[in-house]
Coordinates of C-alpha atoms and ligand atoms in Angstrom, one line a residue:
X768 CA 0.0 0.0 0.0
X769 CA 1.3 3.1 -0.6
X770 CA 1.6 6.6 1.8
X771 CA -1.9 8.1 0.1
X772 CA -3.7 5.1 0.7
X773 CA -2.6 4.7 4.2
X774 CA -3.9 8.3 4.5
X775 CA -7.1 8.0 2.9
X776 CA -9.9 6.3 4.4
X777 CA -11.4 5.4 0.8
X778 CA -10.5 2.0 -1.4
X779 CA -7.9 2.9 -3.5
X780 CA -7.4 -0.1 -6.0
X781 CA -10.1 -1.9 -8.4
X782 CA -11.3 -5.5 -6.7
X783 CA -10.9 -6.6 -10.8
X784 CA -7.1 -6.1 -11.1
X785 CA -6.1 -4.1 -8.4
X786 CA -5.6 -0.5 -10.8
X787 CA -5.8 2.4 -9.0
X788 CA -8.7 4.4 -8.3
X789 CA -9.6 7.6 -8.5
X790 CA -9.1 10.2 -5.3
X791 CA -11.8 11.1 -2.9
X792 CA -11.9 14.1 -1.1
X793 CA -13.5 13.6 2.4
X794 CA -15.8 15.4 4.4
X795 CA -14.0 16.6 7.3
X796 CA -15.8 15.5 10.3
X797 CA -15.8 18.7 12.1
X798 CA -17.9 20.0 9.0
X799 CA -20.3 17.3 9.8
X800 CA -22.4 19.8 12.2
X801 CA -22.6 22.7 10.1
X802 CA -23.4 21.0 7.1
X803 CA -26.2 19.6 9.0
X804 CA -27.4 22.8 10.4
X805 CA -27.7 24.0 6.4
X806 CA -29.8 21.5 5.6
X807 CA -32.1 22.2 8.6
X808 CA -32.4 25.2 7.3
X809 CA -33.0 24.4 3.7
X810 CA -35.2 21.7 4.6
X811 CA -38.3 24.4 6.1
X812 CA -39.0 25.5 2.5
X813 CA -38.7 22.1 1.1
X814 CA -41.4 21.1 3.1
X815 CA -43.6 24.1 2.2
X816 CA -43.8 22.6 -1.3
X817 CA -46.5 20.4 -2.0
X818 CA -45.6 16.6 -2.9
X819 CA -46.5 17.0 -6.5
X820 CA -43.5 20.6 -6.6
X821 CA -41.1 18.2 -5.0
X822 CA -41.9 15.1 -7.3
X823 CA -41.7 17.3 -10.2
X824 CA -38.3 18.8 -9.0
X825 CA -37.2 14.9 -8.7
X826 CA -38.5 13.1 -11.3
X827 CA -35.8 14.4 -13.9
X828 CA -33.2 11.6 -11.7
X829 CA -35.2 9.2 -13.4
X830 CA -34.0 10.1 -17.2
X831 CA -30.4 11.4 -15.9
X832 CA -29.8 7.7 -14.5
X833 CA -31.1 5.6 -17.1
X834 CA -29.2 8.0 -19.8
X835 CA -26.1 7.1 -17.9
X836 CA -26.9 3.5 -17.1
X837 CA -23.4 2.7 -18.7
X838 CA -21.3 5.1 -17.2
X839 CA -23.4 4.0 -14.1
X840 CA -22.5 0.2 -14.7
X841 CA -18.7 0.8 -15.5
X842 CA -18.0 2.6 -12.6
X843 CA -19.8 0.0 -10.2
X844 CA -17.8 -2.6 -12.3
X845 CA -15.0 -0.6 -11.8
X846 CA -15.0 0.5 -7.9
X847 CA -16.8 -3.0 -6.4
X848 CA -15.8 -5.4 -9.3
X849 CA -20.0 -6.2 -10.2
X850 CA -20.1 -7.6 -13.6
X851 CA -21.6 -4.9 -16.2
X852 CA -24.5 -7.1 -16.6
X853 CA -25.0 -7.3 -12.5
X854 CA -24.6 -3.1 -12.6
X855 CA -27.1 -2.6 -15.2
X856 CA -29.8 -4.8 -13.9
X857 CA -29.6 -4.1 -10.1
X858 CA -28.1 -0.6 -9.8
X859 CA -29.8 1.2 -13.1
X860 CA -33.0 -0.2 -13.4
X861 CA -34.2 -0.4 -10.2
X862 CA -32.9 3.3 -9.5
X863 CA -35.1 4.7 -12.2
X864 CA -37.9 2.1 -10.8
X865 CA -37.6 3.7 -7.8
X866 CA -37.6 7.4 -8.8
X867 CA -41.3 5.9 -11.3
X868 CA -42.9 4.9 -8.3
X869 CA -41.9 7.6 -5.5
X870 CA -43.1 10.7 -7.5
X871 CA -46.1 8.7 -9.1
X872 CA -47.0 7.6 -5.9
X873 CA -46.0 10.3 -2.7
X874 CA -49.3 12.9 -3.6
X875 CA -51.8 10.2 -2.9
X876 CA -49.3 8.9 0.0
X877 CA -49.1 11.8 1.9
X878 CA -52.7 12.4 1.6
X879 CA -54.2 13.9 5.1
X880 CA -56.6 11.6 6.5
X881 CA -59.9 12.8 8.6
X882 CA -60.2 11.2 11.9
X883 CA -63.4 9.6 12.6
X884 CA -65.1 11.9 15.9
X885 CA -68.4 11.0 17.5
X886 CA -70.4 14.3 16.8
X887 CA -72.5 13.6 20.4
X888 CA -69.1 13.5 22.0
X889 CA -67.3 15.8 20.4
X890 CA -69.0 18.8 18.7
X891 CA -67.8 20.7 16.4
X892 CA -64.7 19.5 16.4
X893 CA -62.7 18.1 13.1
X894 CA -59.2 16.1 13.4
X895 CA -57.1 15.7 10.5
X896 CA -53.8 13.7 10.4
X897 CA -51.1 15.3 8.5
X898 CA -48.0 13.2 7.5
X899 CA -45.0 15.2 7.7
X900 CA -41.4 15.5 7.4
X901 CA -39.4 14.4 10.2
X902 CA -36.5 17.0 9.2
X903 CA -33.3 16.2 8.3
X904 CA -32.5 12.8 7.6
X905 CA -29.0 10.8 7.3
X906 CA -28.6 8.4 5.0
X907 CA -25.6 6.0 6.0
X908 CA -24.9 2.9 3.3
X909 CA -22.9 -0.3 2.7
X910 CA -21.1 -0.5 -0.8
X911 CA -22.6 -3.6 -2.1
X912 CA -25.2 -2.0 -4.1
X913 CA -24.1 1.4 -3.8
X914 CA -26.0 3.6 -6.4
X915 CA -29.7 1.1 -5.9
X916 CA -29.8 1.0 -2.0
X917 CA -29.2 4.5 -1.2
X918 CA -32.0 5.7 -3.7
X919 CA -34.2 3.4 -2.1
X920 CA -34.0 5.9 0.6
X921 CA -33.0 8.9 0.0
X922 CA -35.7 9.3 -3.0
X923 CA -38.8 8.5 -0.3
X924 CA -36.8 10.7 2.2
X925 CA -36.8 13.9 0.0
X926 CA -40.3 13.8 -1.4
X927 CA -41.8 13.3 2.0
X928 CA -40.1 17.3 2.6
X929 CA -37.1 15.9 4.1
X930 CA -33.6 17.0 3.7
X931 CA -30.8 14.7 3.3
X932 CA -27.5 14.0 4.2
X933 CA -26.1 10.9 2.4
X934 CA -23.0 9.3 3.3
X935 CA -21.7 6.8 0.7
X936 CA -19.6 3.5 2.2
X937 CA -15.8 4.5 1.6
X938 CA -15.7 1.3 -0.4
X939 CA -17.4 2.9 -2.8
X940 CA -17.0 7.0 -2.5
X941 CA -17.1 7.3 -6.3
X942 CA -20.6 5.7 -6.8
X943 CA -21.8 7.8 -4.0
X944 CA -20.1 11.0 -5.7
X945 CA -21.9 9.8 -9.0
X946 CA -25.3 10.4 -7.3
X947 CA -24.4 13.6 -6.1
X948 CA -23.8 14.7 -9.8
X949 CA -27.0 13.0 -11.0
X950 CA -29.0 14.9 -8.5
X951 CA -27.0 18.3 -9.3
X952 CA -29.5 21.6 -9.7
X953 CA -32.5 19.7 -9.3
X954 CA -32.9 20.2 -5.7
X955 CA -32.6 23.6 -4.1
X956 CA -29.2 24.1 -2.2
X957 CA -28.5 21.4 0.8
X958 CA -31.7 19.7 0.4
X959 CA -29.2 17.1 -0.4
X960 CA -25.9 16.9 0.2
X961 CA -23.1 14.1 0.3
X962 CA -20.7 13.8 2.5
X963 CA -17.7 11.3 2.4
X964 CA -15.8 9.3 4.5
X965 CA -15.3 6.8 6.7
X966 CA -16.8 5.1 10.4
X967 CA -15.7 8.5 11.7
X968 CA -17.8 10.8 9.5
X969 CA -20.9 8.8 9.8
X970 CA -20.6 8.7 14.0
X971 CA -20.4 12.5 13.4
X972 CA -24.2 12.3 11.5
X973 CA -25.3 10.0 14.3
X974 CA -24.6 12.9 16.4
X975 CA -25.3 15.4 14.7
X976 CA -27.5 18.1 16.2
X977 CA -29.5 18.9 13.6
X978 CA -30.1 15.4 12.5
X979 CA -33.6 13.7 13.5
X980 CA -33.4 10.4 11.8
X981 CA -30.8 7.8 10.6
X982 CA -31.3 5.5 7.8
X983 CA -28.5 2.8 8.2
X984 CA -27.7 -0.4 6.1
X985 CA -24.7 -2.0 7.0
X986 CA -23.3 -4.7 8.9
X987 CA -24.9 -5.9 12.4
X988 CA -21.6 -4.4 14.5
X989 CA -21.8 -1.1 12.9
X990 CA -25.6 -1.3 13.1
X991 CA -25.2 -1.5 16.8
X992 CA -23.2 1.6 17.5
X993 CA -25.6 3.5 15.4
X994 CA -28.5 2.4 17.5
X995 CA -26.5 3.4 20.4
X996 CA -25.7 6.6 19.6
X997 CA -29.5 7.4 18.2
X998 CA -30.3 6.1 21.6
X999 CA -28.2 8.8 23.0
X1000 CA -30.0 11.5 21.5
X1001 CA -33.4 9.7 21.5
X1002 CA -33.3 9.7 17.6
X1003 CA -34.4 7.1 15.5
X1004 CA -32.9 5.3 13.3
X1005 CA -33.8 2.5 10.8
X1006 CA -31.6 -0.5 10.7
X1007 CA -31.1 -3.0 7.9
X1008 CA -28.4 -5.4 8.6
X1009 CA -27.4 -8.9 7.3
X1010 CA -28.7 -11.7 6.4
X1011 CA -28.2 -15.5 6.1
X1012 CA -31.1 -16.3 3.9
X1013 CA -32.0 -20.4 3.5
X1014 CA -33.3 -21.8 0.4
X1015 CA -35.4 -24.8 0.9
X1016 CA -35.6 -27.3 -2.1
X1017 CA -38.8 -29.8 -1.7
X1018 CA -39.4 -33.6 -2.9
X1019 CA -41.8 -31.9 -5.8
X1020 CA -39.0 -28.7 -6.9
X1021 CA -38.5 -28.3 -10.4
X1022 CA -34.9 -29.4 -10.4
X1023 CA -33.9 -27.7 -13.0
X1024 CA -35.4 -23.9 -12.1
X1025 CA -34.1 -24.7 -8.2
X1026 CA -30.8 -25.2 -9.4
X1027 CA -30.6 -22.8 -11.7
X1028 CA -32.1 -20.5 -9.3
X1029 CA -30.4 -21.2 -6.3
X1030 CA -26.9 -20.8 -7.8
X1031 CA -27.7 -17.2 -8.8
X1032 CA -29.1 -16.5 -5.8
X1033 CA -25.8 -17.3 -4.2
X1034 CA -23.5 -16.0 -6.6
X1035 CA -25.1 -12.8 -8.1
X1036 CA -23.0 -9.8 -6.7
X1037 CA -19.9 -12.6 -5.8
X1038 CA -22.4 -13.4 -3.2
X1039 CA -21.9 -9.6 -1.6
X1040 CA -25.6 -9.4 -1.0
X1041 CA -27.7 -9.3 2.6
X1042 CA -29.7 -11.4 0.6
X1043 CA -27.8 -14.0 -0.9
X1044 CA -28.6 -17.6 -0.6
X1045 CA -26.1 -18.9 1.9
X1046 CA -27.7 -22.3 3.5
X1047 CA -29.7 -25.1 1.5
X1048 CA -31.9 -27.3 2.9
X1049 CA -32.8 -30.0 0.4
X1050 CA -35.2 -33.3 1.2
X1051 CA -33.0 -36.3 0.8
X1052 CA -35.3 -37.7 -2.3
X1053 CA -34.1 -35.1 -4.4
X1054 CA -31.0 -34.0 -2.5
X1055 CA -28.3 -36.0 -5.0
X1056 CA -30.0 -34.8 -8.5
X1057 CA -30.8 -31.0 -7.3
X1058 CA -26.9 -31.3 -5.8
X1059 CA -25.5 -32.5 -9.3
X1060 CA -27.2 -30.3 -11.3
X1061 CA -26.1 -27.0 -8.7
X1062 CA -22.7 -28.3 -9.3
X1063 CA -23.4 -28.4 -13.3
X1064 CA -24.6 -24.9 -13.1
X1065 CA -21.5 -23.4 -11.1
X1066 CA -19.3 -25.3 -13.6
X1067 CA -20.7 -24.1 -16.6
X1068 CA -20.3 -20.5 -15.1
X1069 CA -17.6 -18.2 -17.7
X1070 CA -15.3 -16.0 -16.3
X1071 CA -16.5 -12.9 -15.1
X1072 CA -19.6 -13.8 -14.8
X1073 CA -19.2 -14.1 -11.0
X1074 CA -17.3 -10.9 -10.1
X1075 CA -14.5 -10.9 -7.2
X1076 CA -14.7 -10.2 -4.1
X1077 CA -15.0 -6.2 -3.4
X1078 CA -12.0 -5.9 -0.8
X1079 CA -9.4 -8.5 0.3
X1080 CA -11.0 -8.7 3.7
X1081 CA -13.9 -9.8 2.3
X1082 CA -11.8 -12.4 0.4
X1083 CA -10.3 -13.3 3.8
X1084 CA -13.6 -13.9 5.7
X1085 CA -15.0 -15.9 2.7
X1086 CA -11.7 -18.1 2.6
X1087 CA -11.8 -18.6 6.7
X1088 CA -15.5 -19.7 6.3
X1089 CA -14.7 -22.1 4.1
X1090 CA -11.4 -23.3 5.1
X1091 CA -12.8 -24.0 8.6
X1092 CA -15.7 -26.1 6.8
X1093 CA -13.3 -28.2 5.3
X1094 CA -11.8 -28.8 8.3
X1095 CA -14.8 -29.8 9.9
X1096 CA -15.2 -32.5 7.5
X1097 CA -17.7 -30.4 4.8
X1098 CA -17.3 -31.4 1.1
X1099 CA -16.3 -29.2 -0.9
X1100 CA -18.2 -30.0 -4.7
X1101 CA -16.5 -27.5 -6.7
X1102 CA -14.3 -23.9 -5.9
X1103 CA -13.3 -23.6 -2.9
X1104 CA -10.0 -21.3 -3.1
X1105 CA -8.8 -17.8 -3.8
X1106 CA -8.5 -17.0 -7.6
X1107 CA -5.2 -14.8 -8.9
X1108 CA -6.8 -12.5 -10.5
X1109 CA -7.9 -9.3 -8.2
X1110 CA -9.5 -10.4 -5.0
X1111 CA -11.3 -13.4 -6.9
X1112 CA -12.5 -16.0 -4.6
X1113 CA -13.8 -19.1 -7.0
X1114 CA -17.5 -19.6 -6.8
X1115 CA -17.6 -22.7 -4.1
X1116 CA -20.1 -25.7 -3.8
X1117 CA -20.1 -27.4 -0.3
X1118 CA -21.8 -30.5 0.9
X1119 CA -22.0 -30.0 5.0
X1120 CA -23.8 -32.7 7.5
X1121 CA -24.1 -29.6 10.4
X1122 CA -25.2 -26.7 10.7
X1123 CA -22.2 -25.8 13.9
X1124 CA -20.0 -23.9 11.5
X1125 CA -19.4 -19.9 10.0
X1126 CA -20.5 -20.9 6.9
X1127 CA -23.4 -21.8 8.3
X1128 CA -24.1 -19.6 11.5
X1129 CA -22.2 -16.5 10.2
X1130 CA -23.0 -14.1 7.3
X1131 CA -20.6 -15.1 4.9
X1132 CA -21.0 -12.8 2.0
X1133 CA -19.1 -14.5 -0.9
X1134 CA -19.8 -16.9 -3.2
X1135 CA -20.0 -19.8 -1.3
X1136 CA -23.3 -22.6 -1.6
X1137 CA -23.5 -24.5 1.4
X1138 CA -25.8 -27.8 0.9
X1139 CA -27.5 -30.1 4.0
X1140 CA -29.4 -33.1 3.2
X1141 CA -32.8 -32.7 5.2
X1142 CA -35.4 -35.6 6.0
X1143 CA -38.1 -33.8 5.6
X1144 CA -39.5 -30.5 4.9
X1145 CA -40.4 -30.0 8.4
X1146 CA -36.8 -30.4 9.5
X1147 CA -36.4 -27.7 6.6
X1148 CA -37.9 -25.6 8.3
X1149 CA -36.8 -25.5 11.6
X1150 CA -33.4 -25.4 10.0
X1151 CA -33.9 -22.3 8.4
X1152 CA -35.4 -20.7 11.4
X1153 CA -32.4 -21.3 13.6
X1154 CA -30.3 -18.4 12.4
X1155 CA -30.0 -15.2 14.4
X1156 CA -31.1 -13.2 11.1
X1157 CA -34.1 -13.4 9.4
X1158 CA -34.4 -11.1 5.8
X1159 CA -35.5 -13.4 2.9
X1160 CA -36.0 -17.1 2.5
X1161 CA -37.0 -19.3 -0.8
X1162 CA -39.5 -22.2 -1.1
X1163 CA -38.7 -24.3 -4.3
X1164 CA -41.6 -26.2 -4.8
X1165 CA -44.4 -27.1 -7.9
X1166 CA -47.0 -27.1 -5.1
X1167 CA -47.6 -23.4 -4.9
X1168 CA -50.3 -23.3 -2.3
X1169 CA -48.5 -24.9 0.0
X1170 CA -45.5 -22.9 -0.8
X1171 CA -47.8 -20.1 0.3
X1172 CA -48.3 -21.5 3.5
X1173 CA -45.1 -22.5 4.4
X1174 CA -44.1 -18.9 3.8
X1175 CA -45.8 -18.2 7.4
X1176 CA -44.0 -20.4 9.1
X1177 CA -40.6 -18.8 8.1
X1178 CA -38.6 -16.3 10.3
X1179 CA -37.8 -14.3 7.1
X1180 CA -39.3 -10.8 6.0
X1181 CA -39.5 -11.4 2.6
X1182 CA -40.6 -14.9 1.3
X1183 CA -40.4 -16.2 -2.1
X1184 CA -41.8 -19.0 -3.6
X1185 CA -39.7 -21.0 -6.6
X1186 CA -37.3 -17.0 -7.1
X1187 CA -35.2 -15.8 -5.0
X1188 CA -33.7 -12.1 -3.9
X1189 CA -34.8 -9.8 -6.6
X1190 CA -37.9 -7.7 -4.7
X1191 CA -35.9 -5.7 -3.0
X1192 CA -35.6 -4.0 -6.6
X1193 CA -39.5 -3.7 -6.4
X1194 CA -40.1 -0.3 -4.7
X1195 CA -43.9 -1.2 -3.9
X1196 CA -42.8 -4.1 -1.6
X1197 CA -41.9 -3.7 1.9
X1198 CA -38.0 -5.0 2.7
X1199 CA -37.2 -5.9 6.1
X1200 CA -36.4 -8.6 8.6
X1201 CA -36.4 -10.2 11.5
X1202 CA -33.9 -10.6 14.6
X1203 CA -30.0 -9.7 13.8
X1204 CA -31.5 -8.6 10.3
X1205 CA -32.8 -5.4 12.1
X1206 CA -35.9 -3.9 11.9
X1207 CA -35.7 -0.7 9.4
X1208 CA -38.2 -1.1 6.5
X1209 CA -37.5 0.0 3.1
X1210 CA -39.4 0.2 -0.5
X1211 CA -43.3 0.5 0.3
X1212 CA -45.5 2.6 2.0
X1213 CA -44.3 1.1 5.3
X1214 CA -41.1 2.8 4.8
X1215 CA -42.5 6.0 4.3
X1216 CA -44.1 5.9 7.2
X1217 CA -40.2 5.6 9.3
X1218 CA -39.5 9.1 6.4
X1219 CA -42.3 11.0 8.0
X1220 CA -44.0 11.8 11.4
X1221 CA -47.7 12.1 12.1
X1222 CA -49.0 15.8 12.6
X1223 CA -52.5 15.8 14.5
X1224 CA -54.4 18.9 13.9
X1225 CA -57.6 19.2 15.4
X1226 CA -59.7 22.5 15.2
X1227 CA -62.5 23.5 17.3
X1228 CA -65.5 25.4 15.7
X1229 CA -67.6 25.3 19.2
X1230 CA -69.0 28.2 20.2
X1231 CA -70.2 27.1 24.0
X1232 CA -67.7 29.0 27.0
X1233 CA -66.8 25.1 28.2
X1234 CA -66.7 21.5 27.3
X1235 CA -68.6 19.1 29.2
X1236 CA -65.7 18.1 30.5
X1237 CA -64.2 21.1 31.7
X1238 CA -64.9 22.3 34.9
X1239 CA -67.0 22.7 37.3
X1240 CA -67.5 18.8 37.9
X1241 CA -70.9 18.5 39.0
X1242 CA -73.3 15.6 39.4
X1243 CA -74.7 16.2 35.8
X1244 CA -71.1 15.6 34.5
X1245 CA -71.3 12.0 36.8
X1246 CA -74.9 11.3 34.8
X1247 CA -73.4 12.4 31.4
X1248 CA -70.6 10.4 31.9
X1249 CA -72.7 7.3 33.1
X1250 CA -74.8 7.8 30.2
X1251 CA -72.0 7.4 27.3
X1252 CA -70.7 4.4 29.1
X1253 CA -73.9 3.0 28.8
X1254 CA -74.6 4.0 25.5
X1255 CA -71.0 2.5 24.2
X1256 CA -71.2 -1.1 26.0
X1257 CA -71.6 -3.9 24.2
X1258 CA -73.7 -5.5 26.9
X1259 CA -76.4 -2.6 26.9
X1260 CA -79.9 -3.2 25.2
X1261 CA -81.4 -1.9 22.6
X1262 CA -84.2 -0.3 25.8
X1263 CA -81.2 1.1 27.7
X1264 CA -79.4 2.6 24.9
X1265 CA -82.3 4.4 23.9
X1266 CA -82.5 5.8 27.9
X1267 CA -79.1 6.8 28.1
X1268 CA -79.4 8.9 24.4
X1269 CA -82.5 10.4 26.5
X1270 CA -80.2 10.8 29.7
X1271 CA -78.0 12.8 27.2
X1272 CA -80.4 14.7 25.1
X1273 CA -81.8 16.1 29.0
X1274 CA -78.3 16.6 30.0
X1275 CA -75.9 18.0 27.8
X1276 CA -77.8 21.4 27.1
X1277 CA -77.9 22.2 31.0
X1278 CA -74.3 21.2 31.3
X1279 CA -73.4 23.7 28.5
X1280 CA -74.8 26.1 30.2
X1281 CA -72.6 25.2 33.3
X1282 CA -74.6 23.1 35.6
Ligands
LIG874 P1 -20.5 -1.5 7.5 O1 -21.3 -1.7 8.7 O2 -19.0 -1.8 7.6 O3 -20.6 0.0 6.9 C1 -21.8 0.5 6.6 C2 -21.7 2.1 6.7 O4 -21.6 2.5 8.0 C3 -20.5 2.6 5.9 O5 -21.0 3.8 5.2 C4 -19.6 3.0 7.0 O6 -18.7 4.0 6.7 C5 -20.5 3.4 8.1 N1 -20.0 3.4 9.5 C6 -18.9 2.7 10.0 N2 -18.8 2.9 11.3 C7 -19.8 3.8 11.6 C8 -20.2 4.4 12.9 N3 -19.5 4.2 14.0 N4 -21.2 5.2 12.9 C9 -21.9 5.5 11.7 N5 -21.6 4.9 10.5 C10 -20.5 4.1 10.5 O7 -21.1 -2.4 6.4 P2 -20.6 -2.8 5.0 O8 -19.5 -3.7 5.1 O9 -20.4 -1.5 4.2 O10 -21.9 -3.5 4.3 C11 -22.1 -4.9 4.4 C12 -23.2 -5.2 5.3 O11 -24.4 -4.6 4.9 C13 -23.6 -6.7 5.3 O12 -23.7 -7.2 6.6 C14 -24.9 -6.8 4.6 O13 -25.7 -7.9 4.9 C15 -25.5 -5.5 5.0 N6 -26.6 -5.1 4.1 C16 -27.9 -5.2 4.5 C17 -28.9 -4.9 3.6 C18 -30.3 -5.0 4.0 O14 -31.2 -4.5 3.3 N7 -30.6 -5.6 5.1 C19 -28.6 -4.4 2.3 C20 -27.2 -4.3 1.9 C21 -26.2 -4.7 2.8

């Protein structure tokens, strides 16, 4: 390594052949404050605008990043080693996707809703619930999809009136400067802003006093300090964390489509995904033909098509994994060892008899297929449920319906039946998990909800000098009261209903008049 790279806190060489990279300037962390106090500022007149202003403002994204899709695609190819086919598909598309739906959708979102008030109770009065901005929001991100999941949020997060302070993974600063340039002069000034660096900068947004929400995705130990230090403030933040997503292959699969499935699952994105297939459970009558053909798959693979690893300690966690699997007596079916080429790990088939090992317990985030025979889909089940993570999980099965109700019984956010992975690119479903997974949302109207707060605004049109309720407390009050407890219980009749609305018709006026 040389001096700069010690210095900087960014990647410095391409995971394909180890080239250099371009310099990043980073965000000093004492800036961190200000910069968060300007978009506090700019964020009051963002949120005067009405949805439809701010979607219009946005919606030109959509066009810029689909016009760039290759530029897009080289430099993820470039900076975290995804194959150009794996950039186009999961960064481009689903980015414009995502910008479609937002400003299609956020007017009727944000709609104000009318609360329902009993006009006998509560005259004159009208409620509405207004969803609002929460203020400024930082937007903290991993590098494995680094152009797709920060849009995920930070498009919701502006058009909700938010401001935004993204902070790209220093693995991959130049994607994240990318989006800055995509988004420049649409948005007035520090509406959105990016700033870069490392752990250090992104402690600074967890603390930063004009910041009201964090949106993290990242690893569980990270994920954990930012919780701690929202806690600190009483902030809150959204957490999406790992995964270790199971794949369970039934006596009726379609061979062919599991396999075929199941091996791109695993290996799409080198396996750098939260969720990537990393356990099988397979019912022993199919186990040995579903297990030939995954091998058959992974073998007829071409170079390139599984990228390498995106840093060498990646590489190194992936190789422990499966070096201490090996030792434990797991077969390895195919790969199974570092490649020469960058930080290359070669797509690995294993055949393990326990699930007591990192491969198995541990996110491994490479491209690594473990396989365990299983008697029966019940023990399928329980197997994938033991993990302390819990995003998405796979049913391979021709029996669809009771794929469907399996899918109930699985400690997984997402289930899919005979596909794996992809809806995280669909912004209209809900992404989130269970346990070590974390519990942030994202994609859906259930992650808008974590973008915005509730503002209850009730107005009063009576024109009476009190409320019943108000004082003086007198023994009317005691009969008025008595008489809406009546009227409301389920165990009243029809006879003593109509007594109690009597009791109130008699009552109410005197009390208005303060009796
Ligand atoms: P990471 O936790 O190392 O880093 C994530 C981000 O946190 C980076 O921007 C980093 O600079 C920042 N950070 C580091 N220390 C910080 C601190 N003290 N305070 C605030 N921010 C800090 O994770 P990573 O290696 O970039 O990403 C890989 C992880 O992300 C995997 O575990 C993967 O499963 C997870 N992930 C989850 C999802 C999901 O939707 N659940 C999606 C993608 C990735």
């Amino acid at each position: 390594m040389n001096e700069a790279a010690a210095e900087t806190p960014f990647a410095t060489h391409s995971p394909i052949d180890l080239s250099d990279l371009e310099p990043v300037a980073a965000t000093p962390v004492n800036d961190v404050p200000g910069l968060a106090k300007k978009a506090r500022a700019a964020q009051r007149a963002w949120a005067r605008l009405s949805p439809r202003e701010r979607a219009d403002k946005l919606l030109p994204l959509k066009d810029r990043i689909l016009d760039a899709a290759e530029r897009i695609a080289n430099l993820a190819h470039k900076e975290v080693g995804k194959p150009i086919e794996e950039a186009l598909l999961g960064e481009v598309l689903p980015s414009a996707d995502v910008v479609a739906y937002w400003t299609a959708s956020i007017e009727e979102l944000l709609e104000s809703v009318e609360v329902d008030l009993d006009p006998l109770a509560y005259p004159g009065k009208v409620g509405v619930i207004h969803k609002e901005a929460r203020g400024v929001v930082g937007v903290i991100m991993p590098w494995n999809y680094p152009v797709a999941l920060p849009l995920r949020s930070i498009v919701p997060a502006l058009l909700a009136g938010n401001a935004v302070l993204f902070k790209p993974s220093e693995i991959a600063p130049r994607c994240g400067a990318l989006l800055d340039e995509l988004m420049a002069g649409l948005l007035p000034d520090n509406v959105f802003t990016v700033v870069q660096g490392g752990g250090d900068v992104g402690g600074a947004l967890c603390s930063a006093e004009d910041v009201d929400l964090i949106v993290f995705t990242g690893s569980v130990r990270t994920g954990r300090k930012v919780a701690a230090a929202c806690a600190e403030r009483l902030i809150p933040c959204a957490l999406e964390l790992g995964g270790k997503d199971a794949a369970l292959v039934l006596a009726d699969a379609d061979l062919d489509r599991a396999a075929n499935g199941i091996v791109w699952g695993a290996l799409t994105n080198a396996g750098q995904n939260c969720a990537a297939i990393e356990r099988v459970y397979v019912v022993k009558e199919v186990a040995e033909a579903f297990t030939k053909k995954v091998v058959e798959a992974v073998k007829a693979l071409k170079e390139g098509d599984v990228g390498p690893l995106t840093t060498e300690a990646q590489r190194t966690i992936v190789s422990e994994h499966v070096d201490a699997a090996k030792e434990a007596g797991a077969k390895v079916l195919c790969g199974g060892e570092k490649l020469k080429e960058g930080y290359g790990y070669a797509p690995t088939v294993l055949s393990v008899d326990t699930d007591d090992l990192a491969v198995i317990r541990d996110e491994t985030f490479g491209p690594v297929l473990p396989i365990r025979i299983v008697a029966d889909t019940a023990e399928a089940v329980e197997r994938a449920n033991d993990s302390r993570y819990g995003l998405t999980a796979s049913i391979w099965t021709k029996n669809v319906a009771k794929g469907e109700e399996l899918a109930h019984e699985l400690r997984a956010g997402v289930v899919t039946i005979n596909n794996h992975a992809f809806t995280g690119a669909l912004p209209g479903a809900p992404w989130s998990g269970f346990g070590e997974t974390g519990y942030g949302i994202t994609n859906s109207p259930f992650a808008l909800e974590g973008l915005t707060r509730p503002r209850f605004i009730l107005v009063d049109r009576s024109r009476g000098a009190r409320e019943v309720w108000w004082y003086p407390y007198t023994p009317i009050l005691r009969t008025i009261a008595l008489a809406f407890a009546k009227l409301r219980s389920g165990s009243t009749g029809i006879g003593g209903k109509i007594a109690a609305l009597f009791t109130l018709i008699g009552a109410l006026p005197k009390r208005m008049k303060g009796k």
